[in-house]
mmCIF file of C-alpha atoms in Angstrom:
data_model
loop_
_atom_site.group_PDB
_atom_site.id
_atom_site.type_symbol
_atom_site.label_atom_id
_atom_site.label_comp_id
_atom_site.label_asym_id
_atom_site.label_seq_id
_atom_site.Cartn_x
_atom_site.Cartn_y
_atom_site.Cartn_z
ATOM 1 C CA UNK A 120 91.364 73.108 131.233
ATOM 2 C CA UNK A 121 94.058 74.090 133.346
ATOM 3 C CA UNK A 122 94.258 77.625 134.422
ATOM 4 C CA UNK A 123 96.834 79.962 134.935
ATOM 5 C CA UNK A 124 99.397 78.822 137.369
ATOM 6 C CA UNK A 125 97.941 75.361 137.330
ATOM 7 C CA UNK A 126 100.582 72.784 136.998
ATOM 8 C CA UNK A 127 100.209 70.888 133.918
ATOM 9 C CA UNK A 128 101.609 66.793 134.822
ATOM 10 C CA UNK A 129 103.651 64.851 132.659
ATOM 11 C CA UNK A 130 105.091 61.381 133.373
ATOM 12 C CA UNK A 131 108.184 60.222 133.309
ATOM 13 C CA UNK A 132 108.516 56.949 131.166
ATOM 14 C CA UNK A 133 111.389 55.079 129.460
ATOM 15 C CA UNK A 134 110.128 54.020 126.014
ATOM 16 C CA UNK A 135 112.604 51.369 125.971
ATOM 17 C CA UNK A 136 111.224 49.900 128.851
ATOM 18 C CA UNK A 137 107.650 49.686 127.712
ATOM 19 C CA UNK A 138 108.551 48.478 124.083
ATOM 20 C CA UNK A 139 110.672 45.698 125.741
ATOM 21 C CA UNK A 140 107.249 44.830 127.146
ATOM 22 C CA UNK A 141 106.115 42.790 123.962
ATOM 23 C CA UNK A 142 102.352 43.772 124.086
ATOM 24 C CA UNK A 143 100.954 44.834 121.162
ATOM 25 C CA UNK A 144 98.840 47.454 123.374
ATOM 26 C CA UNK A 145 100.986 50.434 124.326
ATOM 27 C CA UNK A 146 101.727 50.683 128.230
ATOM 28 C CA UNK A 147 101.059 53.839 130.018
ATOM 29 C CA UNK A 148 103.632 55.907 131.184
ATOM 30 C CA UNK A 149 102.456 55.395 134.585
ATOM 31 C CA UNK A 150 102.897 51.387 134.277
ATOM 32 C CA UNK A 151 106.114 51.623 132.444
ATOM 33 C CA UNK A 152 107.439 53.948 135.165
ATOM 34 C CA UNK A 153 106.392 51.604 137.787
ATOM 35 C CA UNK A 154 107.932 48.418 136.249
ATOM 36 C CA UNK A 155 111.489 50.458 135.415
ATOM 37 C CA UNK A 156 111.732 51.498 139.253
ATOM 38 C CA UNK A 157 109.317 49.007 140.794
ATOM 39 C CA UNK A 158 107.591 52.104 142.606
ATOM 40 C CA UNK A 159 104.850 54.760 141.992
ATOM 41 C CA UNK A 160 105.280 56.561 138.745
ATOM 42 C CA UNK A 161 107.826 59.680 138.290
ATOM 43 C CA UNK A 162 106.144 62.603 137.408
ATOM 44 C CA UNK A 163 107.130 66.597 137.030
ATOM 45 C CA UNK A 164 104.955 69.919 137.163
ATOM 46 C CA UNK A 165 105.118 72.807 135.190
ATOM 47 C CA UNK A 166 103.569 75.990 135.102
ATOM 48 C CA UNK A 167 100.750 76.973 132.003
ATOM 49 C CA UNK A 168 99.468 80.266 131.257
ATOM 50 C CA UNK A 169 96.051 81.257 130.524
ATOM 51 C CA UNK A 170 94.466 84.463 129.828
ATOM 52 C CA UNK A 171 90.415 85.441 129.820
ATOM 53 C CA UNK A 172 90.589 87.971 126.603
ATOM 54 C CA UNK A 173 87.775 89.705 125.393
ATOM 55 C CA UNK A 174 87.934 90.311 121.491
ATOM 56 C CA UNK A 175 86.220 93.421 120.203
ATOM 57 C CA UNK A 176 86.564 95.657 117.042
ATOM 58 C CA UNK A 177 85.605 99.347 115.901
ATOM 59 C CA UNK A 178 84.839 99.413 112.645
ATOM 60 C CA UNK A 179 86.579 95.849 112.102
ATOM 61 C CA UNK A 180 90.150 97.060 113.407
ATOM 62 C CA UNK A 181 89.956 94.433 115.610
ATOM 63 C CA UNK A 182 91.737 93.756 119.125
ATOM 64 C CA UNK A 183 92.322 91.319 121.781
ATOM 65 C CA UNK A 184 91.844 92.520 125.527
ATOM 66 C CA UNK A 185 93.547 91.193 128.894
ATOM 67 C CA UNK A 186 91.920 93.197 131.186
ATOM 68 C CA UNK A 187 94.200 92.992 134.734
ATOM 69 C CA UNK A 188 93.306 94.212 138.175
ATOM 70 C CA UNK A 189 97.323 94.289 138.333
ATOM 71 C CA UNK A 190 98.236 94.365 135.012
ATOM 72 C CA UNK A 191 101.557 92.919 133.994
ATOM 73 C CA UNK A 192 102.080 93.737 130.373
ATOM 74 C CA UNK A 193 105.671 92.178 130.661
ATOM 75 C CA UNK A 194 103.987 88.887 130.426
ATOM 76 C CA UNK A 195 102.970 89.608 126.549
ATOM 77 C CA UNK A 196 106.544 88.956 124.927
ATOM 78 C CA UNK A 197 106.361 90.041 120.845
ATOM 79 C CA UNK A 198 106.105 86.150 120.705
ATOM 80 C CA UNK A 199 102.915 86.040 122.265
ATOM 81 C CA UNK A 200 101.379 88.429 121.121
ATOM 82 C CA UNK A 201 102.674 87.440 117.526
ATOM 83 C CA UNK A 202 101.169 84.017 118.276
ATOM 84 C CA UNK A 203 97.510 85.177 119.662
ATOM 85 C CA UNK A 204 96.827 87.642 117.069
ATOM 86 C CA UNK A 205 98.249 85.294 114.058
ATOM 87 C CA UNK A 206 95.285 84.884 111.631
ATOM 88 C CA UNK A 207 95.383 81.093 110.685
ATOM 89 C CA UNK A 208 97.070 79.363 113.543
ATOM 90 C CA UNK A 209 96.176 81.869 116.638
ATOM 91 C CA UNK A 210 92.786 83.375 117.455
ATOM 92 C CA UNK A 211 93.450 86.569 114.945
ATOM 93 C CA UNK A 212 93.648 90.521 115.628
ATOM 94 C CA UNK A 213 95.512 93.328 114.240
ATOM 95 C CA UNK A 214 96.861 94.276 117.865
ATOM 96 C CA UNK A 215 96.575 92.895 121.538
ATOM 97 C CA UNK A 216 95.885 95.566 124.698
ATOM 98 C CA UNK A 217 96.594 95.183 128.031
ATOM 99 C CA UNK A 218 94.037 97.176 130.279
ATOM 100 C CA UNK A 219 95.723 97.575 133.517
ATOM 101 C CA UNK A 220 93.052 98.864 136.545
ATOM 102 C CA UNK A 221 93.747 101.015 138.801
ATOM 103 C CA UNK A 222 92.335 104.769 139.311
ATOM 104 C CA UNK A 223 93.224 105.326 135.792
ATOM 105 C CA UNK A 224 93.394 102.434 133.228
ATOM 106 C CA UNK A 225 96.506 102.371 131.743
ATOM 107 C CA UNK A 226 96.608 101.005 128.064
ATOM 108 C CA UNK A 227 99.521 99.241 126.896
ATOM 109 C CA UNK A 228 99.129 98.531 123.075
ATOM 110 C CA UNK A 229 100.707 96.044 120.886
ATOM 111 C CA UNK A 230 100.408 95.659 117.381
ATOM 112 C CA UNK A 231 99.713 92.402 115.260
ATOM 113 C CA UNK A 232 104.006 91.819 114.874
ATOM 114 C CA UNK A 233 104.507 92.198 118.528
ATOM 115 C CA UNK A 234 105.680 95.756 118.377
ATOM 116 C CA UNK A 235 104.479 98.329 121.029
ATOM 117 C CA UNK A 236 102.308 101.012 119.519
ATOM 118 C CA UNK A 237 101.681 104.382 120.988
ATOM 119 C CA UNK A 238 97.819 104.790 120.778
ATOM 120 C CA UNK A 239 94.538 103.430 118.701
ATOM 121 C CA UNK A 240 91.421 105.519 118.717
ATOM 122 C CA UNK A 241 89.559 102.176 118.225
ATOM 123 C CA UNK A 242 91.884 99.952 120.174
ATOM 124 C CA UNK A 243 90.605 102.911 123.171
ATOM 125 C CA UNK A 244 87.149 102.290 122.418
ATOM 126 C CA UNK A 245 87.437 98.960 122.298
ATOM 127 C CA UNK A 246 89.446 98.496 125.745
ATOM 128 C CA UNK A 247 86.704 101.161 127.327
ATOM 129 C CA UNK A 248 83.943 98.664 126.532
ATOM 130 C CA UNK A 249 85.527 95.452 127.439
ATOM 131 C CA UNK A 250 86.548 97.319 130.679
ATOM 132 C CA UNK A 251 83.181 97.928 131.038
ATOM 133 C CA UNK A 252 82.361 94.163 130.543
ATOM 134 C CA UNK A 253 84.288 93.210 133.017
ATOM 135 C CA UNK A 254 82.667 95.302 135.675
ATOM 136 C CA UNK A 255 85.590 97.605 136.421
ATOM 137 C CA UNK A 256 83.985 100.739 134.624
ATOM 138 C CA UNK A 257 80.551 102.063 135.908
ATOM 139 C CA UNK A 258 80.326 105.237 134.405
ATOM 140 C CA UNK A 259 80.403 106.564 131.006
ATOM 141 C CA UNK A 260 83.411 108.230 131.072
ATOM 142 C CA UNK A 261 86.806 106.574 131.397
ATOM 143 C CA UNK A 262 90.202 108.092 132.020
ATOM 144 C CA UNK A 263 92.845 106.033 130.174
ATOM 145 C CA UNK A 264 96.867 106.398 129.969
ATOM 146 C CA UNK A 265 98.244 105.681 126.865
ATOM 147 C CA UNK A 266 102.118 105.697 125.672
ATOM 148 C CA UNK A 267 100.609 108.695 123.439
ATOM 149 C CA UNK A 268 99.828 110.035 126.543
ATOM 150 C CA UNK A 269 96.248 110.716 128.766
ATOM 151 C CA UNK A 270 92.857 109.961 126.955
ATOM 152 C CA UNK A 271 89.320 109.752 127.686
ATOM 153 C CA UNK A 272 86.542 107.305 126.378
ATOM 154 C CA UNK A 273 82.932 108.787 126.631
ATOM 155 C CA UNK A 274 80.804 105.103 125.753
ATOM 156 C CA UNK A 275 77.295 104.480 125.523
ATOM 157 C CA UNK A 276 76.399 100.779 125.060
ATOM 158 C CA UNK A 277 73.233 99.782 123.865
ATOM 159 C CA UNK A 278 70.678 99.304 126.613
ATOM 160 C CA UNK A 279 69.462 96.118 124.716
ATOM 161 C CA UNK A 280 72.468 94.534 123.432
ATOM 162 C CA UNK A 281 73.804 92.924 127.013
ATOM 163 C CA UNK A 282 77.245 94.724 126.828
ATOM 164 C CA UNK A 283 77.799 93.669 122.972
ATOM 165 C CA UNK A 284 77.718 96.855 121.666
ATOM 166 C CA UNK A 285 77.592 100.321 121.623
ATOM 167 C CA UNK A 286 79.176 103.994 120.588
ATOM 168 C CA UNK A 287 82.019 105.984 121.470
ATOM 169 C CA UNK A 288 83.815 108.995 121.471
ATOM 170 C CA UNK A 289 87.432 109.490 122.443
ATOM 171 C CA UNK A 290 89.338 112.503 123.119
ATOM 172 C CA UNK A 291 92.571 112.035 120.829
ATOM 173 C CA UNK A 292 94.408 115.049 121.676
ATOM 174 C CA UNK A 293 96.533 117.752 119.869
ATOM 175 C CA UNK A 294 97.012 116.617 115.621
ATOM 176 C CA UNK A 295 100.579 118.190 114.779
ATOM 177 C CA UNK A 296 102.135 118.467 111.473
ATOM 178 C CA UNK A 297 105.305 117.110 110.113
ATOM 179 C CA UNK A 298 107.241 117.698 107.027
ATOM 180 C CA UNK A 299 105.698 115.684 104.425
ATOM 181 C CA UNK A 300 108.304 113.531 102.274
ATOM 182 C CA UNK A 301 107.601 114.262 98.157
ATOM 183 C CA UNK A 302 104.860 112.352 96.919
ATOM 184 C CA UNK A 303 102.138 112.884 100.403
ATOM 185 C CA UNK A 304 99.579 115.180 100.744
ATOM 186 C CA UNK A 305 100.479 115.644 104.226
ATOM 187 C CA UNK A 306 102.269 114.097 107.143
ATOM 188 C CA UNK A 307 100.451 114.225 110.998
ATOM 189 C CA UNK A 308 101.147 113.634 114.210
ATOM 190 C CA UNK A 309 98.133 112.300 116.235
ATOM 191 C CA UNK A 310 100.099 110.278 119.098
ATOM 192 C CA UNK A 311 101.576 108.383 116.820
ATOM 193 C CA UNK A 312 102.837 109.193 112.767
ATOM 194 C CA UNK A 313 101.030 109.062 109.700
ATOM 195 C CA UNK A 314 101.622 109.919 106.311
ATOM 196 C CA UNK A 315 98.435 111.047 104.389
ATOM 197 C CA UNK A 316 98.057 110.434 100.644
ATOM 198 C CA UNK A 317 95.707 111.525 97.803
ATOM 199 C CA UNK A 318 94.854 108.874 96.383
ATOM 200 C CA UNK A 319 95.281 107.483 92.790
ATOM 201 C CA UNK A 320 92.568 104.949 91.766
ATOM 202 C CA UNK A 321 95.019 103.623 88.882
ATOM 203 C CA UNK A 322 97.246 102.389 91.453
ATOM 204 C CA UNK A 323 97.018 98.345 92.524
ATOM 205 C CA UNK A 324 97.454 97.274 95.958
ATOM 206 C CA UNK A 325 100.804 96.287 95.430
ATOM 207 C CA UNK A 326 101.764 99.765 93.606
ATOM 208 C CA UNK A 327 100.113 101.363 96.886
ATOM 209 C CA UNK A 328 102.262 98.997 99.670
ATOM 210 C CA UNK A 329 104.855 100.101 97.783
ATOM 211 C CA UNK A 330 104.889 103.541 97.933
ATOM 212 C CA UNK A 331 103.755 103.461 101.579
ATOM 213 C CA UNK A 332 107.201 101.536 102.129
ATOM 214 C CA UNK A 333 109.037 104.536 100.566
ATOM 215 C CA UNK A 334 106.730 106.831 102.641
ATOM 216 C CA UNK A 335 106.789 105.460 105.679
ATOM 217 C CA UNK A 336 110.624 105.004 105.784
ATOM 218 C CA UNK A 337 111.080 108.642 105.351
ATOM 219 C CA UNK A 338 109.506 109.013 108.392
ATOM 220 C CA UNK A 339 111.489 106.231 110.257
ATOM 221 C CA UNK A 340 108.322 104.140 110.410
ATOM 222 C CA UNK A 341 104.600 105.265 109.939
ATOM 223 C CA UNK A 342 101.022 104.530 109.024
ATOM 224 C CA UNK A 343 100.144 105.616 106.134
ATOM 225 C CA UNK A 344 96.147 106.689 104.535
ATOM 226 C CA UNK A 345 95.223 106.633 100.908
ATOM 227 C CA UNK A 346 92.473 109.352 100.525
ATOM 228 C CA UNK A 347 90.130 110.062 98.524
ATOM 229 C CA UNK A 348 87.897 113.490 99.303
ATOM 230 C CA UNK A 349 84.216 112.605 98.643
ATOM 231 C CA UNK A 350 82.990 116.073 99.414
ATOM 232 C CA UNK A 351 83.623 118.589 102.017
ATOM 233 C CA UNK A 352 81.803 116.194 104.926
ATOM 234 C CA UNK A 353 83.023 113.454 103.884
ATOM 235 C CA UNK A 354 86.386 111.487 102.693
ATOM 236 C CA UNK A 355 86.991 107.489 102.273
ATOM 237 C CA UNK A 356 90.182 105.781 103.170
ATOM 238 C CA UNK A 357 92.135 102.899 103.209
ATOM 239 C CA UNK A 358 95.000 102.426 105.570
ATOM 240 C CA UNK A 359 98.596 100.370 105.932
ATOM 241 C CA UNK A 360 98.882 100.143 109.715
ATOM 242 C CA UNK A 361 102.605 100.201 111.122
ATOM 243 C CA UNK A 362 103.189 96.738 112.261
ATOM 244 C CA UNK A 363 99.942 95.287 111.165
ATOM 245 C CA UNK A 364 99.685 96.033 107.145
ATOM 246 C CA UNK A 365 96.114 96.249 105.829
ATOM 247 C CA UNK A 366 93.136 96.815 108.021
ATOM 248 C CA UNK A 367 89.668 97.665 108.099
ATOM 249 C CA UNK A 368 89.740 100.818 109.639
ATOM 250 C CA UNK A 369 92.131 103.151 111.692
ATOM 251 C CA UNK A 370 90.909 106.202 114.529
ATOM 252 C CA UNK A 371 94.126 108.150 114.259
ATOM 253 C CA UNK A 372 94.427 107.716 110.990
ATOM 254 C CA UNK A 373 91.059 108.835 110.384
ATOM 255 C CA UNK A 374 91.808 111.965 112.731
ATOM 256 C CA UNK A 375 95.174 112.496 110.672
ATOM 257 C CA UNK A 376 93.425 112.374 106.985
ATOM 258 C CA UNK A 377 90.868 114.697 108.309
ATOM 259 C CA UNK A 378 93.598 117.312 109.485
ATOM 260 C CA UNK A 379 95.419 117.037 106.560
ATOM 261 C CA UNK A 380 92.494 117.490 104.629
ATOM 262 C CA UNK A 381 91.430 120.751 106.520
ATOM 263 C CA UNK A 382 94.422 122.025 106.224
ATOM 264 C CA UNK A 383 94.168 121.580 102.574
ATOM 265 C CA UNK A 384 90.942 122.945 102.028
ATOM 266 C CA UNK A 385 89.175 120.259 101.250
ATOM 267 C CA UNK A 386 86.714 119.592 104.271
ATOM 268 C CA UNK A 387 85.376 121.136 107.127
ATOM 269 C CA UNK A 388 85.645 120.477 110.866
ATOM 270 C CA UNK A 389 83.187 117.878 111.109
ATOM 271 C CA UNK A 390 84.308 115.182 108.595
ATOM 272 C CA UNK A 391 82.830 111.821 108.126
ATOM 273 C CA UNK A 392 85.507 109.372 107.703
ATOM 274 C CA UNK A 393 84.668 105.818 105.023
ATOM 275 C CA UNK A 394 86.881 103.077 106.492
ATOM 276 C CA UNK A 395 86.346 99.944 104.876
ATOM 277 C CA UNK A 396 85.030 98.477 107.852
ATOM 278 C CA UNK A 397 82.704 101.421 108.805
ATOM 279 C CA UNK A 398 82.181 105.145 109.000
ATOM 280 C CA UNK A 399 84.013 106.996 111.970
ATOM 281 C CA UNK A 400 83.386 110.825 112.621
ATOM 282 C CA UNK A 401 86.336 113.117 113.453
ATOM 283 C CA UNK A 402 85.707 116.636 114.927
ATOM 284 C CA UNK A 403 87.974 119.196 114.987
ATOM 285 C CA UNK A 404 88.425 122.393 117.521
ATOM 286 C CA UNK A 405 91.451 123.972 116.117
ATOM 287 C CA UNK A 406 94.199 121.357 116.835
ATOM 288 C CA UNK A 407 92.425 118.929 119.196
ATOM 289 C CA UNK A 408 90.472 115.961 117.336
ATOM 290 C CA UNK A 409 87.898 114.028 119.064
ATOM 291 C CA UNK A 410 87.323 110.255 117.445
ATOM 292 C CA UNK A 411 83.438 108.845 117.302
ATOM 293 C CA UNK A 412 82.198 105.769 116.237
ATOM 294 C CA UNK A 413 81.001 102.196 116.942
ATOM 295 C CA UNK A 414 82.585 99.393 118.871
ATOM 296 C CA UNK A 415 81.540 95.696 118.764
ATOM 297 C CA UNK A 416 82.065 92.354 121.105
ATOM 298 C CA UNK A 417 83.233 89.567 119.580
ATOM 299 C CA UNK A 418 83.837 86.281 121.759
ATOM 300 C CA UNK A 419 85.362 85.900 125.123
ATOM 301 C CA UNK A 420 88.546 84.029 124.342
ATOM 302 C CA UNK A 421 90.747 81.706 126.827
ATOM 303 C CA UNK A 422 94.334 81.447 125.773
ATOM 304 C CA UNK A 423 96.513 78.714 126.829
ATOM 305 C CA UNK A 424 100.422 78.834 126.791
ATOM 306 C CA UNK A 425 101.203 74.912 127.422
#
């Protein structure tokens, strides 16, 4: 398979000229260029990309990695990244990082629709461990910048699982508040926005997408968590991700329903978060909100642009 920068060759052929032929077995490019010019066969060269990804998930939000000793996150145009993370015809994820080495990583996150996103608390976890895969992160503890700003990923992969899996917590900052538009429990800022929502179990999916429309749009655009408090330790949730749509789970949204939830007097400072896809643990120290939970390998992917 040809790899990136490799010229891919095709030849140069007139079909006229090989139909004119009268075989009933097709003629090769090659012969038909030959017998048109009576020398060696044209040809031309063009360039193909391919990418080594890693695919992970945390609590089945699930992401592609490109993990670059010079990362050039230019390359991934909203095309691309539309086209690698595309369910049925690409390899499938609901966002695509770029993990750019250096003395601090740098994180450059896209979601599923080829928009940038500011920051993922599992899409950090996830980019700490296939870091980690790839040999460019020896100790526990990795600094990361983020569009949401700096970050650090404390992971612990199993000693028996061959870099497959493992655990991780990630420092997600300062949660701020927002004016809430009618209809939320509570709007958050946790690098990125969310609107938080109790929710009402005689609501349908589509009666939930489309109040999260109306939500998010007062908000110009944000993610937005249907709650439902389980007791003061614990919550479950369900999430419409900003340029993604449904997904198994969500860190900052996790963080941001906890917060919400404090502030409401609902739950405590340690809160166990229910994603669909798995349980995540948020902790809060006044403002800041550290993310915990599990993150998972996948498949090691190659992607070909022909």
């Amino acid at each position: 398979m040809p790899r990136a920068g490799w010229p891919v060759v095709s030849w140069r052929g007139s079909p006229a000229t090989r139909a004119s032929s009268g075989s009933t077995t097709p003629s090769s490019p090659a012969s038909a260029s030959r017998r048109s010019s009576g020398g060696p066969p044209r040809c031309e060269t063009r360039p193909v990309a391919l990418r080594s990804l890693q695919k992970w998930h945390g609590a089945g939000n699930d992401f592609l990695v490109d993990v670059q000793l010079y990362g050039r996150p230019s390359w991934w145009t909203s095309q691309r990244v539309r086209a690698a993370c595309a369910r049925t015809t690409g390899i499938g994820a609901d966002g695509l990082i770029v993990a750019s080495l250096g003395p601090r990583v740098q994180m450059t996150l896209f979601n599923a629709d080829g928009s940038r996103a500011e920051m993922s608390g599992n899409g950090a976890r996830c980019l700490a461990a296939a870091v980690r895969r790839a040999g460019g992160a020896p100790d526990e503890a990795l600094e990361i910048d983020t569009d949401a700003g700096p970050r650090t990923v404390t992971l612990r992969m199993d000693p028996d699982s061959e870099l497959t899996s493992g655990y991780g917590e990630v420092s997600m900052g300062e949660v701020s508040f927002v004016p809430a538009p009618e209809g939320a429990l509570g709007a958050a800022f946790v690098g990125n926005p969310h609107v938080v929502v109790a929710d009402d179990p005689a609501l349908d999916d589509p009666a939930r997408e489309a109040l999260a429309t109306r939500l998010a749009g007062a908000l110009g655009g944000a993610n937005v968590e249907f709650v439902r408090v389980e007791s003061p330790e614990r919550i479950s949730m369900r999430v419409i991700e900003r340029g993604v749509g449904w997904t198994l789970a969500c860190g900052t949204g996790s963080c941001a329903a906890a917060a919400v939830a404090r502030r409401a007097g609902l739950v405590g400072d340690v809160v166990e978060v229910a994603n669909p896809g798995g349980d995540l643990r948020v902790t809060l120290d006044g403002a800041r909100a550290t993310l915990a939970g599990p993150v998972r390998f996948v498949a090691n992917v190659e992607w070909l642009e022909a």
